[in-house]
Amino acid sequence: MPGAGVRHHQYDIEMPFSAARIWALFQRYDLWKEYAPSVLDVEIVYPGDAHGNGLLRKVIYPLPFGRRGESYELVTNVRPQHGYDYRMLRTGLSGSMALEALGAQRTRIRFTEAFHMTAPLLRWFERPIYRFINKKNEESIRGAAAWLAAHPEFEPDPPQIAKIEDQIPPP
């Protein structure tokens, strides 16, 4: 049966901010570590096109017992100020982040992931690892809301939004 054993997680939250402002923050990879406990480090490996389609990011994230995980995530189906999809290249984990404007200063974020560990040893730990990752992802989304509340000066104006290309470290 296709999809058997795949875990799905969805988290929805409404925020008192415009979709444009939330989108602008999510595009600032240099700020992720400030508000996202699910991110220890993020590096843009390849910027993708002008909208970020094809962007490849390397994300270092915490795991239980002080361990660290590393993923290369390919971003696709970018819909500026509306969302995107991504896939972890090594594991096949897939997810999406969608923004739904509910008013001028109200937006619903819907974060979804589908996850399945195939390594026999890791499958034994799959449930607690996935529960830990889900918790960190939810904390990160709430952290984005707290960060925006604490930084009312942050706006989606072009001068304030760093281009993704500018976030790539020199060789």
Phi, psi and omega in degrees: 000124179299138176082000181297135178081000179276132178268139178241142178222135175226139179225123178243141176210143174261140180236147179274048181222157178289153176300324180298320181289318178296314179302315180301318178295315182295337178276349178271081182299334179292344180261350185307317183295339180286331185236350188248103177293351176275000183233122173267327177198153176217138180226134175274115181274320179215131188282345184074198181277190184300333180265351182101000174296130182088000177300136176241121181239143175257121183242128173258129186224155181282148173235167178302157177064029177075008179283168179232145174245161180224134177222147170255119186245125178264123182265130181222173176052041181291129175236093186312132181066010178232332177147185180197166173246162175209159178220132173283125188290326183279324188255341183083000175305138178230154180201176176208156175229124181234140177247130178238111179292125179254354181172182182301322182232040179212127183219138172263131173256132175238116180249126179230149174216150171234133193216137176207119176274134182256340179292125185308315180296315181293330180299330179294329180261004188305311184299308180294326178294313182295321177298318178298312181297317178302315181300315180295321179296317178295318177299324180293320179293317175296326177297324177297318178297316179295320180297315179297321179296323181280348182232068182298342179286343181287118181229157181279032178287141180308321180296332183273339182272117178289139175291145180301323180300327181289346182267357179278125180293148178296151181294000000 
